[in-house]
PDB file of C-alpha atoms in Angstrom:
ATOM      1  CA  UNK A   1     -35.991  75.912 125.024  1.00 63.00           C
ATOM      2  CA  UNK A   2     -36.250  74.292 121.584  1.00 63.00           C
ATOM      3  CA  UNK A   3     -32.461  74.434 121.138  1.00 63.00           C
ATOM      4  CA  UNK A   4     -31.977  72.576 124.426  1.00 66.00           C
ATOM      5  CA  UNK A   5     -34.510  69.925 123.442  1.00 65.00           C
ATOM      6  CA  UNK A   6     -33.001  69.461 119.961  1.00 61.00           C
ATOM      7  CA  UNK A   7     -29.452  68.968 121.211  1.00 61.00           C
ATOM      8  CA  UNK A   8     -30.622  66.399 123.744  1.00 63.00           C
ATOM      9  CA  UNK A   9     -31.796  63.982 121.019  1.00 59.00           C
ATOM     10  CA  UNK A  10     -29.151  61.347 120.269  1.00 57.00           C
ATOM     11  CA  UNK A  11     -29.908  61.310 116.508  1.00 55.00           C
ATOM     12  CA  UNK A  12     -28.741  64.934 116.186  1.00 49.00           C
ATOM     13  CA  UNK A  13     -25.003  64.998 116.796  1.00 49.00           C
ATOM     14  CA  UNK A  14     -23.466  68.332 117.754  1.00 49.00           C
ATOM     15  CA  UNK A  15     -21.462  68.483 114.492  1.00 48.00           C
ATOM     16  CA  UNK A  16     -24.677  68.262 112.465  1.00 49.00           C
ATOM     17  CA  UNK A  17     -26.209  71.187 114.339  1.00 48.00           C
ATOM     18  CA  UNK A  18     -23.177  73.446 113.844  1.00 50.00           C
ATOM     19  CA  UNK A  19     -23.883  73.586 110.099  1.00 53.00           C
ATOM     20  CA  UNK A  20     -27.268  75.215 110.720  1.00 59.00           C
ATOM     21  CA  UNK A  21     -28.200  78.774 111.474  1.00 65.00           C
ATOM     22  CA  UNK A  22     -30.706  79.461 114.185  1.00 71.00           C
ATOM     23  CA  UNK A  23     -32.738  82.519 115.046  1.00 76.00           C
ATOM     24  CA  UNK A  24     -35.532  83.377 117.405  1.00 80.00           C
ATOM     25  CA  UNK A  25     -38.859  83.684 115.556  1.00 81.00           C
ATOM     26  CA  UNK A  26     -42.523  83.848 116.419  1.00 82.00           C
ATOM     27  CA  UNK A  27     -45.148  83.032 113.818  1.00 77.00           C
ATOM     28  CA  UNK A  28     -47.806  84.229 116.244  1.00 82.00           C
ATOM     29  CA  UNK A  29     -46.436  87.757 116.681  1.00 87.00           C
ATOM     30  CA  UNK A  30     -44.534  87.907 113.379  1.00 84.00           C
ATOM     31  CA  UNK A  31     -41.207  88.496 115.155  1.00 88.00           C
ATOM     32  CA  UNK A  32     -38.255  87.952 112.750  1.00 87.00           C
ATOM     33  CA  UNK A  33     -40.430  86.403 110.005  1.00 85.00           C
ATOM     34  CA  UNK A  34     -39.021  88.766 107.357  1.00 87.00           C
ATOM     35  CA  UNK A  35     -35.493  87.900 108.481  1.00 87.00           C
ATOM     36  CA  UNK A  36     -36.320  84.186 108.193  1.00 83.00           C
ATOM     37  CA  UNK A  37     -37.654  84.658 104.651  1.00 82.00           C
ATOM     38  CA  UNK A  38     -34.560  86.647 103.633  1.00 84.00           C
ATOM     39  CA  UNK A  39     -32.234  84.012 105.093  1.00 82.00           C
ATOM     40  CA  UNK A  40     -34.026  81.215 103.222  1.00 78.00           C
ATOM     41  CA  UNK A  41     -33.878  83.140  99.947  1.00 78.00           C
ATOM     42  CA  UNK A  42     -30.148  83.832 100.399  1.00 79.00           C
ATOM     43  CA  UNK A  43     -29.444  80.147 101.104  1.00 76.00           C
ATOM     44  CA  UNK A  44     -31.451  78.978  98.091  1.00 72.00           C
ATOM     45  CA  UNK A  45     -29.823  81.512  95.757  1.00 74.00           C
ATOM     46  CA  UNK A  46     -26.421  80.073  96.651  1.00 69.00           C
ATOM     47  CA  UNK A  47     -27.558  76.507  95.916  1.00 70.00           C
ATOM     48  CA  UNK A  48     -29.052  77.184  92.465  1.00 68.00           C
ATOM     49  CA  UNK A  49     -31.776  74.591  92.990  1.00 64.00           C
ATOM     50  CA  UNK A  50     -33.322  72.900  89.971  1.00 71.00           C
ATOM     51  CA  UNK A  51     -36.782  71.424  90.364  1.00 69.00           C
ATOM     52  CA  UNK A  52     -37.861  68.152  88.810  1.00 78.00           C
ATOM     53  CA  UNK A  53     -40.926  69.197  86.821  1.00 80.00           C
ATOM     54  CA  UNK A  54     -42.361  65.677  86.930  1.00 85.00           C
ATOM     55  CA  UNK A  55     -42.103  65.247  90.711  1.00 85.00           C
ATOM     56  CA  UNK A  56     -45.103  66.128  92.874  1.00 86.00           C
ATOM     57  CA  UNK A  57     -44.515  69.299  94.903  1.00 86.00           C
ATOM     58  CA  UNK A  58     -43.509  68.859  98.531  1.00 86.00           C
ATOM     59  CA  UNK A  59     -42.746  71.667 100.974  1.00 84.00           C
ATOM     60  CA  UNK A  60     -43.859  73.580 103.996  1.00 83.00           C
ATOM     61  CA  UNK A  61     -45.892  76.628 104.918  1.00 84.00           C
ATOM     62  CA  UNK A  62     -43.929  79.545 106.361  1.00 79.00           C
ATOM     63  CA  UNK A  63     -46.722  82.049 106.776  1.00 78.00           C
ATOM     64  CA  UNK A  64     -50.504  81.965 106.450  1.00 79.00           C
ATOM     65  CA  UNK A  65     -52.733  85.048 106.285  1.00 76.00           C
ATOM     66  CA  UNK A  66     -56.492  84.831 106.509  1.00 72.00           C
ATOM     67  CA  UNK A  67     -57.150  87.653 104.062  1.00 73.00           C
ATOM     68  CA  UNK A  68     -54.909  89.997 102.130  1.00 67.00           C
ATOM     69  CA  UNK A  69     -56.947  92.740 100.508  1.00 74.00           C
ATOM     70  CA  UNK A  70     -59.229  91.283  97.868  1.00 77.00           C
ATOM     71  CA  UNK A  71     -57.095  88.178  97.286  1.00 75.00           C
ATOM     72  CA  UNK A  72     -58.633  85.989  99.974  1.00 79.00           C
ATOM     73  CA  UNK A  73     -56.481  83.623 101.992  1.00 81.00           C
ATOM     74  CA  UNK A  74     -52.757  83.825 101.254  1.00 83.00           C
ATOM     75  CA  UNK A  75     -49.968  81.420 102.233  1.00 84.00           C
ATOM     76  CA  UNK A  76     -46.203  81.621 101.839  1.00 83.00           C
ATOM     77  CA  UNK A  77     -44.547  78.280 101.101  1.00 84.00           C
ATOM     78  CA  UNK A  78     -41.081  76.899 100.459  1.00 81.00           C
ATOM     79  CA  UNK A  79     -40.944  73.912  98.123  1.00 82.00           C
ATOM     80  CA  UNK A  80     -38.340  71.281  98.866  1.00 81.00           C
ATOM     81  CA  UNK A  81     -38.905  69.291  95.691  1.00 83.00           C
ATOM     82  CA  UNK A  82     -41.189  69.239  92.689  1.00 86.00           C
ATOM     83  CA  UNK A  83     -42.963  72.050  90.869  1.00 86.00           C
ATOM     84  CA  UNK A  84     -46.154  73.797  91.987  1.00 87.00           C
ATOM     85  CA  UNK A  85     -48.416  75.202  89.278  1.00 88.00           C
ATOM     86  CA  UNK A  86     -51.553  77.308  89.202  1.00 91.00           C
ATOM     87  CA  UNK A  87     -54.543  74.983  89.438  1.00 92.00           C
ATOM     88  CA  UNK A  88     -52.736  72.347  91.527  1.00 91.00           C
ATOM     89  CA  UNK A  89     -54.481  71.035  94.625  1.00 91.00           C
ATOM     90  CA  UNK A  90     -52.664  71.067  97.958  1.00 87.00           C
ATOM     91  CA  UNK A  91     -53.072  69.748 101.487  1.00 86.00           C
ATOM     92  CA  UNK A  92     -51.402  70.977 104.659  1.00 82.00           C
ATOM     93  CA  UNK A  93     -52.470  69.365 107.908  1.00 81.00           C
ATOM     94  CA  UNK A  94     -56.255  69.518 108.008  1.00 83.00           C
ATOM     95  CA  UNK A  95     -56.456  72.323 105.413  1.00 82.00           C
ATOM     96  CA  UNK A  96     -56.660  71.879 101.673  1.00 85.00           C
ATOM     97  CA  UNK A  97     -57.350  73.977  98.612  1.00 86.00           C
ATOM     98  CA  UNK A  98     -56.321  74.854  95.093  1.00 89.00           C
ATOM     99  CA  UNK A  99     -53.611  77.247  93.901  1.00 89.00           C
ATOM    100  CA  UNK A 100     -55.373  80.183  92.262  1.00 88.00           C
ATOM    101  CA  UNK A 101     -52.439  82.559  91.815  1.00 86.00           C
ATOM    102  CA  UNK A 102     -48.704  82.524  92.497  1.00 85.00           C
ATOM    103  CA  UNK A 103     -46.088  85.234  92.783  1.00 80.00           C
ATOM    104  CA  UNK A 104     -42.432  85.268  93.723  1.00 75.00           C
ATOM    105  CA  UNK A 105     -41.066  87.342  96.566  1.00 67.00           C
ATOM    106  CA  UNK A 106     -38.036  89.056  95.058  1.00 58.00           C
TER     107      UNK A 106
END
């Protein structure tokens, strides 16, 4: 359904959409979330991105867990620009908080 809606918008020409991968996912049930993460990591590894350490971080949340063991609430994010550090404050929609710990997903 989303694919049909996206291709119907005039600002998204068909040639632009052919350069993108698409996959069925469900954040609610967790369907294909690991595959999505792996695909994003593979794409980013090929780009060799370099972050501007002085730019404010900007990105999106991929996954949010209420509690993960004794760590409290955990989110998985992808940064599009900037650098996120421990102690930084963040806002996402109506939620906000402070980064207490970070780890990479190798």
